[in-house]
XYZ file of C-alpha atoms in Angstrom:
653
model
C 154.304 -26.423 341.523
C 155.706 -23.063 340.489
C 156.393 -20.276 342.935
C 153.353 -18.601 344.499
C 154.423 -15.162 343.336
C 154.406 -16.245 339.678
C 152.092 -14.171 337.485
C 148.841 -16.062 336.814
C 145.745 -15.228 334.753
C 143.678 -15.838 337.917
C 145.046 -14.749 341.323
C 145.602 -17.615 343.804
C 143.162 -16.135 346.334
C 140.340 -16.071 343.806
C 141.291 -19.448 342.295
C 141.130 -21.201 345.676
C 137.708 -19.820 346.458
C 136.099 -20.820 343.172
C 133.822 -23.870 343.415
C 134.233 -24.753 339.733
C 137.198 -27.073 339.005
C 139.842 -24.954 337.261
C 143.369 -26.007 336.355
C 146.058 -23.795 334.829
C 148.843 -25.297 332.649
C 151.505 -24.043 330.342
C 151.652 -24.813 326.623
C 153.059 -28.274 327.249
C 150.290 -29.198 329.693
C 152.429 -28.938 332.833
C 150.478 -27.880 335.924
C 151.020 -24.262 336.977
C 148.165 -23.919 339.467
C 144.766 -25.284 340.335
C 142.083 -25.328 342.996
C 140.987 -28.166 345.236
C 137.904 -28.855 343.121
C 140.100 -29.439 340.056
C 142.435 -31.881 341.842
C 139.423 -33.726 343.249
C 137.945 -34.041 339.769
C 141.213 -35.515 338.506
C 141.228 -37.806 341.573
C 144.485 -36.289 342.866
C 144.669 -36.209 346.653
C 146.760 -33.053 346.878
C 148.414 -30.460 344.702
C 151.416 -32.089 343.123
C 153.566 -31.479 340.080
C 152.341 -33.149 336.954
C 151.097 -32.904 333.404
C 147.498 -32.933 332.189
C 148.278 -35.929 329.965
C 148.855 -38.052 333.075
C 145.236 -37.679 334.131
C 143.184 -37.056 330.984
C 143.238 -38.886 327.631
C 144.147 -35.726 325.810
C 146.820 -34.459 323.453
C 148.042 -30.901 323.819
C 148.390 -30.734 320.021
C 144.581 -30.896 319.829
C 144.125 -27.973 322.186
C 142.674 -24.896 320.549
C 140.776 -21.810 321.554
C 137.472 -23.619 320.972
C 138.346 -26.958 322.562
C 135.305 -28.477 324.278
C 135.056 -32.255 324.577
C 134.226 -35.143 326.815
C 137.541 -36.732 327.794
C 138.107 -40.041 329.562
C 139.736 -39.966 333.010
C 142.896 -42.080 332.856
C 142.524 -43.564 336.329
C 138.831 -44.449 335.964
C 137.558 -45.502 332.547
C 133.917 -45.157 333.659
C 134.301 -41.458 334.238
C 134.160 -38.776 331.572
C 135.399 -35.277 332.219
C 133.829 -32.434 330.324
C 136.774 -30.244 329.381
C 136.624 -26.662 328.193
C 139.887 -24.851 327.464
C 140.445 -21.100 327.517
C 143.720 -19.724 326.209
C 144.864 -17.160 328.800
C 147.591 -14.553 328.968
C 151.178 -15.343 329.832
C 151.001 -18.377 327.438
C 148.814 -20.345 329.844
C 145.745 -22.538 329.333
C 142.816 -22.578 331.756
C 141.108 -25.979 331.932
C 137.502 -25.862 333.163
C 136.598 -29.367 334.299
C 133.294 -31.083 334.980
C 133.076 -34.629 336.313
C 130.457 -36.763 334.525
C 129.512 -40.406 334.522
C 128.339 -41.875 331.216
C 124.711 -41.276 332.182
C 125.622 -37.889 333.482
C 127.291 -37.063 330.192
C 124.219 -38.089 328.306
C 121.969 -35.923 330.417
C 124.370 -33.008 330.230
C 124.598 -33.194 326.458
C 120.883 -33.649 326.110
C 120.260 -30.580 328.209
C 122.915 -28.601 326.352
C 121.641 -29.499 322.889
C 117.945 -29.125 323.654
C 118.445 -25.703 325.220
C 121.041 -24.398 322.818
C 119.241 -25.502 319.679
C 115.698 -25.255 321.002
C 114.560 -28.776 320.116
C 112.806 -31.365 322.258
C 115.144 -34.235 321.412
C 113.740 -37.666 322.071
C 116.728 -39.947 322.420
C 120.509 -40.280 322.702
C 122.899 -42.948 321.433
C 126.665 -43.520 321.774
C 128.459 -45.558 319.103
C 132.062 -46.315 318.212
C 133.242 -44.685 315.000
C 135.666 -47.397 313.831
C 133.326 -50.397 313.880
C 129.894 -48.818 314.458
C 129.243 -50.736 317.693
C 126.488 -49.245 319.842
C 127.935 -48.490 323.295
C 125.050 -46.897 325.146
C 121.672 -45.215 324.660
C 118.744 -44.024 326.711
C 115.289 -45.583 326.978
C 113.519 -43.004 324.746
C 115.899 -43.953 321.918
C 115.132 -47.667 322.347
C 111.392 -46.961 322.377
C 111.658 -44.812 319.260
C 113.224 -47.724 317.355
C 110.868 -50.313 318.963
C 113.643 -52.222 320.751
C 113.764 -53.550 324.309
C 115.913 -51.523 326.785
C 119.096 -53.690 326.484
C 118.507 -55.147 323.031
C 120.575 -52.634 321.084
C 123.789 -52.955 323.087
C 126.562 -54.372 320.942
C 124.586 -54.073 317.716
C 125.998 -52.178 314.752
C 124.726 -48.655 314.141
C 124.288 -49.531 310.433
C 121.565 -52.033 311.298
C 119.152 -49.358 312.554
C 119.646 -46.738 309.828
C 119.025 -47.005 306.106
C 122.129 -47.665 304.018
C 121.562 -44.523 301.937
C 121.829 -42.213 304.951
C 124.009 -44.041 307.497
C 127.190 -42.442 306.092
C 126.027 -39.138 307.550
C 126.643 -40.527 311.018
C 130.329 -40.426 310.134
C 130.800 -37.649 307.594
C 128.398 -35.006 308.818
C 129.243 -35.310 312.510
C 132.908 -34.807 311.749
C 132.476 -31.893 309.315
C 129.488 -30.054 310.822
C 129.029 -31.122 314.453
C 126.912 -28.078 315.266
C 124.322 -28.657 312.496
C 121.392 -31.096 312.446
C 121.042 -33.657 309.657
C 118.300 -35.951 308.357
C 118.495 -39.739 308.660
C 116.183 -42.570 307.702
C 115.831 -44.823 310.715
C 114.728 -48.462 310.619
C 112.454 -49.678 313.363
C 112.677 -53.254 314.568
C 111.087 -55.193 311.731
C 112.418 -52.820 309.058
C 109.764 -50.076 308.971
C 111.436 -46.792 307.914
C 110.905 -43.433 309.586
C 112.626 -40.048 309.540
C 114.780 -38.642 312.340
C 116.726 -35.450 312.876
C 120.156 -35.957 314.443
C 122.797 -33.821 316.188
C 126.248 -35.337 316.611
C 129.034 -34.676 319.103
C 132.510 -36.261 318.856
C 134.459 -37.396 321.927
C 136.800 -40.109 323.223
C 135.894 -42.986 325.503
C 138.278 -45.674 326.830
C 140.802 -44.719 324.155
C 138.279 -45.072 321.370
C 136.757 -42.396 319.141
C 133.021 -42.322 319.756
C 130.061 -40.211 318.719
C 127.118 -39.092 320.768
C 123.997 -38.462 318.666
C 120.838 -36.793 319.815
C 117.833 -38.073 317.840
C 114.343 -36.678 317.254
C 111.511 -38.389 315.357
C 110.363 -35.941 312.638
C 108.439 -38.400 310.462
C 105.248 -36.323 310.359
C 107.078 -33.118 309.502
C 109.167 -34.812 306.822
C 106.183 -36.568 305.246
C 104.321 -33.260 305.099
C 107.359 -31.649 303.510
C 107.671 -34.425 300.954
C 103.948 -34.155 300.279
C 104.305 -30.457 299.493
C 107.291 -31.192 297.251
C 105.331 -33.969 295.520
C 102.351 -31.725 294.858
C 104.688 -29.123 293.392
C 105.755 -31.500 290.638
C 103.158 -34.291 290.483
C 99.407 -34.562 290.155
C 97.885 -36.360 293.136
C 94.990 -37.817 291.134
C 97.016 -39.464 288.370
C 100.494 -39.709 289.970
C 101.849 -38.223 286.758
C 104.199 -35.218 286.488
C 102.338 -31.919 286.368
C 102.815 -28.799 284.260
C 105.729 -27.525 286.416
C 107.659 -30.747 285.980
C 106.786 -30.855 282.261
C 108.324 -27.433 281.637
C 111.564 -28.436 283.350
C 111.836 -31.685 281.403
C 110.937 -30.054 278.080
C 113.514 -27.310 278.636
C 116.200 -29.912 279.310
C 115.055 -32.075 276.364
C 115.210 -29.096 273.976
C 118.747 -28.250 275.118
C 119.822 -31.862 274.585
C 118.095 -32.012 271.172
C 119.959 -28.893 270.054
C 123.279 -30.479 270.983
C 122.420 -33.732 269.207
C 120.637 -31.985 266.318
C 117.564 -34.160 266.826
C 113.845 -33.485 266.799
C 111.183 -33.739 269.493
C 107.503 -34.561 269.032
C 105.147 -32.854 271.505
C 101.728 -34.540 271.665
C 98.802 -32.742 273.306
C 96.327 -35.532 274.093
C 92.683 -35.148 275.048
C 90.782 -38.250 276.175
C 87.077 -37.953 276.802
C 83.773 -39.770 276.598
C 80.233 -38.830 275.676
C 79.143 -35.570 277.288
C 75.803 -37.073 278.222
C 77.524 -39.656 280.407
C 79.970 -37.115 281.748
C 77.152 -35.026 283.184
C 75.090 -38.007 284.296
C 77.479 -40.317 286.079
C 78.965 -37.695 288.339
C 82.311 -36.510 289.598
C 83.504 -39.801 291.129
C 82.990 -41.646 287.838
C 84.802 -38.894 285.964
C 87.761 -39.155 288.340
C 87.969 -42.910 287.708
C 87.907 -42.293 283.968
C 90.780 -39.811 284.219
C 92.777 -42.296 286.271
C 92.101 -45.000 283.668
C 93.417 -42.700 280.939
C 96.544 -41.960 282.982
C 97.172 -45.669 283.544
C 96.842 -46.369 279.819
C 99.338 -43.665 278.953
C 101.738 -44.790 281.671
C 101.654 -48.323 280.258
C 102.727 -46.878 276.907
C 105.829 -45.119 278.242
C 108.979 -46.029 276.345
C 112.655 -45.147 276.593
C 112.384 -41.805 274.816
C 108.981 -40.706 276.159
C 107.790 -38.505 279.017
C 104.136 -38.080 280.021
C 102.539 -35.289 282.081
C 99.000 -34.494 283.196
C 97.917 -30.912 282.532
C 94.261 -30.522 283.566
C 90.916 -32.270 283.369
C 91.498 -34.864 280.618
C 94.441 -33.252 278.855
C 97.854 -34.932 278.818
C 101.169 -34.131 277.133
C 103.581 -36.726 275.774
C 107.142 -35.880 274.748
C 108.917 -38.243 272.356
C 112.547 -37.630 271.423
C 113.152 -40.873 269.524
C 111.219 -40.274 266.286
C 113.239 -39.394 263.199
C 110.680 -38.240 260.645
C 107.021 -37.462 260.112
C 106.159 -40.966 258.919
C 107.573 -42.486 262.096
C 105.511 -39.978 264.090
C 102.335 -40.910 262.226
C 102.896 -44.642 262.787
C 103.591 -44.065 266.473
C 100.542 -41.815 266.972
C 98.195 -44.209 265.164
C 99.334 -47.106 267.369
C 98.961 -44.907 270.439
C 95.414 -43.925 269.487
C 94.401 -47.552 268.935
C 95.776 -48.368 272.376
C 93.974 -45.469 274.067
C 90.638 -45.960 272.253
C 89.969 -49.406 273.663
C 86.611 -49.242 275.522
C 87.049 -48.761 279.258
C 85.076 -50.639 281.901
C 84.325 -48.438 284.893
C 81.820 -49.407 287.585
C 80.602 -52.248 285.351
C 79.871 -49.837 282.501
C 81.482 -49.898 279.094
C 82.681 -46.447 278.113
C 83.817 -45.556 274.604
C 86.961 -43.423 274.763
C 87.336 -40.495 272.366
C 90.937 -39.517 271.619
C 92.183 -36.338 269.930
C 95.865 -35.498 269.569
C 97.612 -32.340 268.417
C 101.278 -32.547 267.450
C 104.001 -29.925 267.299
C 107.587 -30.713 266.333
C 110.872 -29.193 267.502
C 112.452 -27.267 265.853
C 110.004 -27.039 262.938
C 107.183 -25.502 264.994
C 109.248 -23.574 267.522
C 112.276 -23.735 269.777
C 110.774 -22.507 273.057
C 108.823 -24.773 275.390
C 105.888 -22.330 275.639
C 105.510 -22.101 271.871
C 105.746 -25.851 271.301
C 103.135 -26.662 273.958
C 100.837 -23.889 272.746
C 101.065 -25.087 269.144
C 100.409 -28.722 270.083
C 97.369 -27.570 272.051
C 96.102 -25.556 269.084
C 96.380 -28.598 266.826
C 94.554 -30.768 269.374
C 91.761 -28.213 269.577
C 91.383 -28.261 265.794
C 91.223 -32.063 265.877
C 88.435 -31.929 268.478
C 86.510 -29.161 266.758
C 86.488 -30.527 263.216
C 86.355 -34.274 263.949
C 88.155 -34.589 260.615
C 90.983 -36.584 262.136
C 91.884 -38.042 265.495
C 95.312 -36.431 265.247
C 96.524 -33.254 263.583
C 99.957 -31.733 263.025
C 100.278 -28.065 263.829
C 100.023 -25.489 261.064
C 100.611 -21.740 261.526
C 97.003 -20.977 260.610
C 95.818 -23.136 263.527
C 97.270 -20.784 266.069
C 95.359 -17.845 264.639
C 92.149 -19.863 264.649
C 92.754 -21.047 268.197
C 93.487 -17.497 269.301
C 90.223 -16.291 267.754
C 88.334 -19.036 269.603
C 89.847 -17.980 272.917
C 89.015 -14.371 272.126
C 85.434 -15.313 271.334
C 85.173 -17.248 274.601
C 86.355 -14.216 276.550
C 83.905 -11.985 274.676
C 81.087 -14.437 275.363
C 81.723 -14.124 279.095
C 81.589 -10.372 278.661
C 78.388 -10.647 276.613
C 76.625 -12.385 279.500
C 77.551 -9.516 281.816
C 76.537 -6.707 279.457
C 73.180 -8.017 278.167
C 74.420 -8.708 274.629
C 72.550 -12.026 274.515
C 68.997 -11.852 273.179
C 66.128 -14.215 272.473
C 64.339 -14.280 269.147
C 61.126 -16.249 268.745
C 59.766 -18.251 265.810
C 55.992 -18.866 265.693
C 54.609 -22.407 265.626
C 51.333 -22.593 263.734
C 48.574 -25.215 263.878
C 47.313 -26.692 260.587
C 43.816 -27.063 262.004
C 43.002 -23.351 262.371
C 46.172 -21.630 261.103
C 46.652 -19.975 264.507
C 49.905 -19.510 266.441
C 49.914 -22.064 269.243
C 53.508 -21.700 270.354
C 56.899 -20.044 270.035
C 60.389 -21.476 269.924
C 62.971 -19.376 271.805
C 66.171 -19.023 269.759
C 69.361 -17.536 271.178
C 71.171 -14.688 269.435
C 74.325 -12.762 270.326
C 74.302 -9.099 269.345
C 78.040 -8.437 269.222
C 78.963 -4.721 269.522
C 81.363 -4.949 266.547
C 80.428 -8.055 264.563
C 76.700 -7.640 264.735
C 74.362 -10.625 265.137
C 76.123 -13.954 265.808
C 74.128 -17.185 265.428
C 74.358 -20.040 267.977
C 76.130 -22.307 265.490
C 79.275 -20.204 265.995
C 79.355 -19.939 269.773
C 77.291 -22.735 271.388
C 80.114 -25.272 271.028
C 82.460 -22.786 272.713
C 79.943 -22.288 275.512
C 79.674 -26.043 276.023
C 83.422 -26.632 276.110
C 84.021 -23.742 278.503
C 81.083 -24.552 280.811
C 79.375 -21.210 280.086
C 76.416 -23.142 278.688
C 75.065 -23.720 282.194
C 74.634 -20.019 282.995
C 73.506 -19.223 279.444
C 70.963 -22.054 279.515
C 69.545 -20.899 282.854
C 69.131 -17.386 281.486
C 67.424 -18.612 278.311
C 64.796 -20.599 280.234
C 64.159 -17.715 282.612
C 63.910 -15.081 279.857
C 61.618 -17.284 277.702
C 59.286 -17.908 280.646
C 59.307 -14.234 281.619
C 58.488 -13.143 278.064
C 55.672 -15.700 277.730
C 54.095 -14.529 280.996
C 54.475 -10.917 279.823
C 52.488 -11.666 276.660
C 49.793 -13.363 278.711
C 49.613 -10.381 281.052
C 49.022 -8.160 278.001
C 45.876 -10.163 277.245
C 47.123 -12.415 274.431
C 45.926 -15.989 274.220
C 48.323 -18.284 276.144
C 50.804 -20.216 274.036
C 53.459 -22.838 274.700
C 57.069 -21.625 274.830
C 59.642 -24.121 273.525
C 63.252 -23.998 274.737
C 66.131 -26.139 273.435
C 68.336 -27.837 276.018
C 72.027 -28.644 275.844
C 73.022 -32.144 277.021
C 75.223 -30.564 279.685
C 72.296 -28.493 280.888
C 69.803 -31.374 280.826
C 71.963 -33.736 282.882
C 72.671 -31.332 285.728
C 71.812 -32.962 289.018
C 69.749 -29.939 290.101
C 68.183 -29.184 286.713
C 64.587 -29.950 287.689
C 64.981 -27.819 290.808
C 66.163 -24.915 288.649
C 63.154 -25.239 286.319
C 60.784 -25.295 289.287
C 62.379 -22.152 290.729
C 62.198 -20.292 287.393
C 58.510 -21.124 286.971
C 57.864 -19.834 290.481
C 59.842 -16.627 289.969
C 58.151 -15.823 286.617
C 54.741 -17.016 287.797
C 54.273 -18.973 284.556
C 51.968 -21.988 284.550
C 54.182 -25.058 283.817
C 51.840 -26.217 281.060
C 53.041 -23.283 278.926
C 56.683 -24.385 278.990
C 58.014 -27.050 276.638
C 61.611 -28.260 276.859
C 63.208 -29.770 273.764
C 65.833 -32.512 273.888
C 67.406 -34.388 271.004
C 66.686 -38.070 270.483
C 70.399 -38.764 271.048
C 70.134 -37.199 274.503
C 67.025 -39.217 275.273
C 68.511 -42.544 274.260
C 72.108 -42.074 275.462
C 71.391 -42.900 279.093
C 67.858 -44.206 279.207
C 67.531 -44.721 282.956
C 68.673 -41.228 283.937
C 66.884 -39.566 281.020
C 63.608 -41.235 281.966
C 63.939 -40.082 285.567
C 64.562 -36.447 284.576
C 61.736 -36.441 282.011
C 59.282 -37.924 284.504
C 60.197 -35.314 287.116
C 59.656 -32.526 284.576
C 56.337 -34.006 283.498
C 55.291 -34.172 287.161
C 55.916 -30.419 287.289
C 53.516 -30.041 284.367
C 56.237 -29.190 281.815
C 55.936 -30.694 278.321
C 58.831 -32.568 276.686
C 59.437 -32.743 272.947
C 62.037 -34.558 270.873
C 63.870 -32.110 268.608
C 65.484 -32.972 265.254
C 63.715 -36.322 265.181
C 65.021 -38.729 262.578
C 68.672 -37.599 262.752
C 69.677 -39.823 265.657
C 69.406 -43.519 266.330
C 66.214 -43.889 268.362
C 62.978 -45.530 267.310
C 59.350 -44.767 268.061
C 59.142 -48.109 269.794
C 61.838 -46.968 272.213
C 60.384 -43.484 272.581
C 57.025 -44.847 273.661
C 58.703 -45.655 276.990
C 59.117 -41.917 277.670
C 56.278 -39.509 278.574
C 56.977 -37.440 275.438
C 54.308 -35.026 274.264
C 55.605 -34.001 270.854
C 58.017 -34.933 268.059
C 59.680 -32.328 265.852
C 60.550 -33.570 262.369
C 63.967 -32.291 261.390
C 64.093 -29.749 258.563
C 66.359 -32.018 256.503
C 63.286 -34.113 255.667
C 61.581 -31.041 254.206
C 64.012 -30.989 251.277
C 62.885 -32.406 247.959
C 66.324 -33.585 246.848
C 65.700 -37.053 248.240
C 62.559 -38.741 246.963
C 62.232 -40.881 250.077
C 61.868 -37.872 252.396
C 58.099 -37.636 251.968
C 57.701 -41.328 252.749
C 59.751 -40.914 255.923
C 57.717 -37.875 257.025
C 54.456 -39.701 256.286
C 55.569 -42.682 258.400
C 56.664 -40.498 261.319
C 53.328 -38.682 261.404
C 51.225 -41.839 261.354
C 53.288 -43.702 263.924
C 53.412 -40.659 266.225
C 49.653 -40.298 266.178
C 49.288 -43.984 266.946
C 51.347 -43.324 270.107
C 49.254 -40.246 271.018
C 52.070 -37.834 270.232
C 51.732 -34.512 268.451
C 53.978 -33.809 265.455
C 55.482 -30.483 264.416
C 57.588 -30.012 261.274
C 60.576 -27.648 261.215
C 62.014 -25.754 258.275
C 58.793 -25.327 256.258
C 59.610 -22.748 253.612
C 57.371 -23.377 250.581
C 53.694 -23.719 249.705
C 54.411 -27.212 248.415
C 55.837 -28.336 251.770
C 52.933 -26.722 253.616
C 50.336 -28.487 251.422
C 52.011 -31.886 251.781
C 52.153 -31.665 255.598
C 48.561 -30.472 255.807
C 47.425 -33.397 253.663
C 49.317 -35.862 255.885
C 47.577 -34.355 258.948
C 50.708 -32.991 260.596
C 49.665 -31.078 263.710
C 51.798 -27.931 263.402
C 54.754 -26.396 261.621
C 57.314 -23.606 261.872
C 59.568 -22.026 259.290
C 60.106 -19.122 256.980
C 56.821 -19.917 255.175
C 55.102 -18.145 258.079
C 57.878 -16.190 259.805
C 61.598 -16.044 260.448
C 62.726 -15.789 264.092
C 61.944 -12.271 265.316
C 62.556 -10.149 268.418
C 59.569 -10.090 270.811
C 58.463 -6.551 269.926
C 57.863 -7.603 266.288
C 55.643 -10.590 267.096
C 52.534 -9.013 268.577
C 50.772 -9.250 265.218
C 50.851 -13.059 265.422
C 48.827 -13.185 268.632
C 45.062 -13.144 269.198
C 43.637 -11.279 272.171
């Protein structure tokens, strides 16, 4: 040892009285001073000259200001010494020593990591870096991986972690020992799960080993992956969503520009009859959407990408078509594939397909424009029914924009009382008296003036506004009818047309009952009109709704009779009170019209149904119907639809 009067970073008197093992060396590792606790830790009986390398498996070249490792004791391979080095003045090193057994080292590291990083770590494992042999571990680690307490000893670390992440046990620990990293563990039997790991390098019996602290974070990681999945995929269809579509389309456009190639963007709507949609319920509709997604997925090819946008709208990108003819051939084959009837819950469902197509760069070079133009073309295809697929044209966008504007204005119209009801008298042939009124919806636009239903009802149905509009129409018609009665006029029947969407609401009968109660109108003075297509589309459900309405005392009539596909034989199954002959049969251009009208009247009377003819405009039509004993009529021959204040002259007090 050096002379006692040598300058030291820690005075001898203080050094001797410290309980912590402290050893002072020079730059070469030669002992300068130390306390009894330090010599005891190194298993030296007394202070004697020496070098740190004689007692610890350590190289002075590795010593740095931040040196902190577990080091093997040379004289006892089962003992690890925790070594911290502080570079002191006078070119000395202070070694702070802590004697640990293997188990003690594990506990010390576990305590250090869990407190320093604020994690409740569940297990610890020691493995050799060179060959991956597992040296030691604690019981929580074995339990986490579903192994018996001694079963993992001697196994290779690669056997309990997935091959795609096991490299992190080597690379990450060496480069970033202070940072956690994610691994995919494999339980006994091969079941994967996610763990968070913290690694610490050290030496043991002359070998380089790693100590890893492991925590099971499967639930957290699955939740994270779920959030990431929902950000880019639709959970119902398992298809990419709009976010993912925009990223792919942006990349595809950039690639197409480099290759000077085109891209076809297909906006695809797949639907089925509205009557079924509003009868079979949400669960059935979800199954239909999934069926559509599966059909599209089965049609994916090398150059295609499919995304689900909303409801029943999909987008398909195709970057492998060279010209318009190739696009047409591809789309026609696709439509034939998608149109095949679907079988859902033992029901055959006819699939309606409409596709709008925009082409890069002909119809735009930005993803927003291309998608918007494809959607406009699809909307035109749905609206006109002229073709099942349509290529975008500049005029389509203007039309589509006007439709969206009208939809927005229609919402506003409902809030600002722009909607009105006009009424057309229904007159009996027997006494030429008004026996009823048909309520007809009108939209008094502040700028465009009066808008007829033909222009906006389809928009209301597609947007879902028809439900609120339909409720208002029934309420206002009942209120107005009761108002006329309260003024002393003879009671009449008020007829109201129903939309299929409105009729097949699950709570429709309840709504009608509530409206009758609120307006205090006797149910016998309300008549609801449905088309024969509605009546025959889903016979079981239609019959149930009609019977419930009839039990309320409400009359049911079939509107536009003769334009659908029903027969009187089928209609006799329903408790129908009246048939309305469509106005097309009032025209004289077809000589068979009178024969058809004559047959309808006679057969209806044989089934105890009343008959009313629509669209009567001339004396000749009136005389013919009167001769054939038609019960009633309505049309311009008596009166056009009028606002309520102009109809009082048609009533009898």
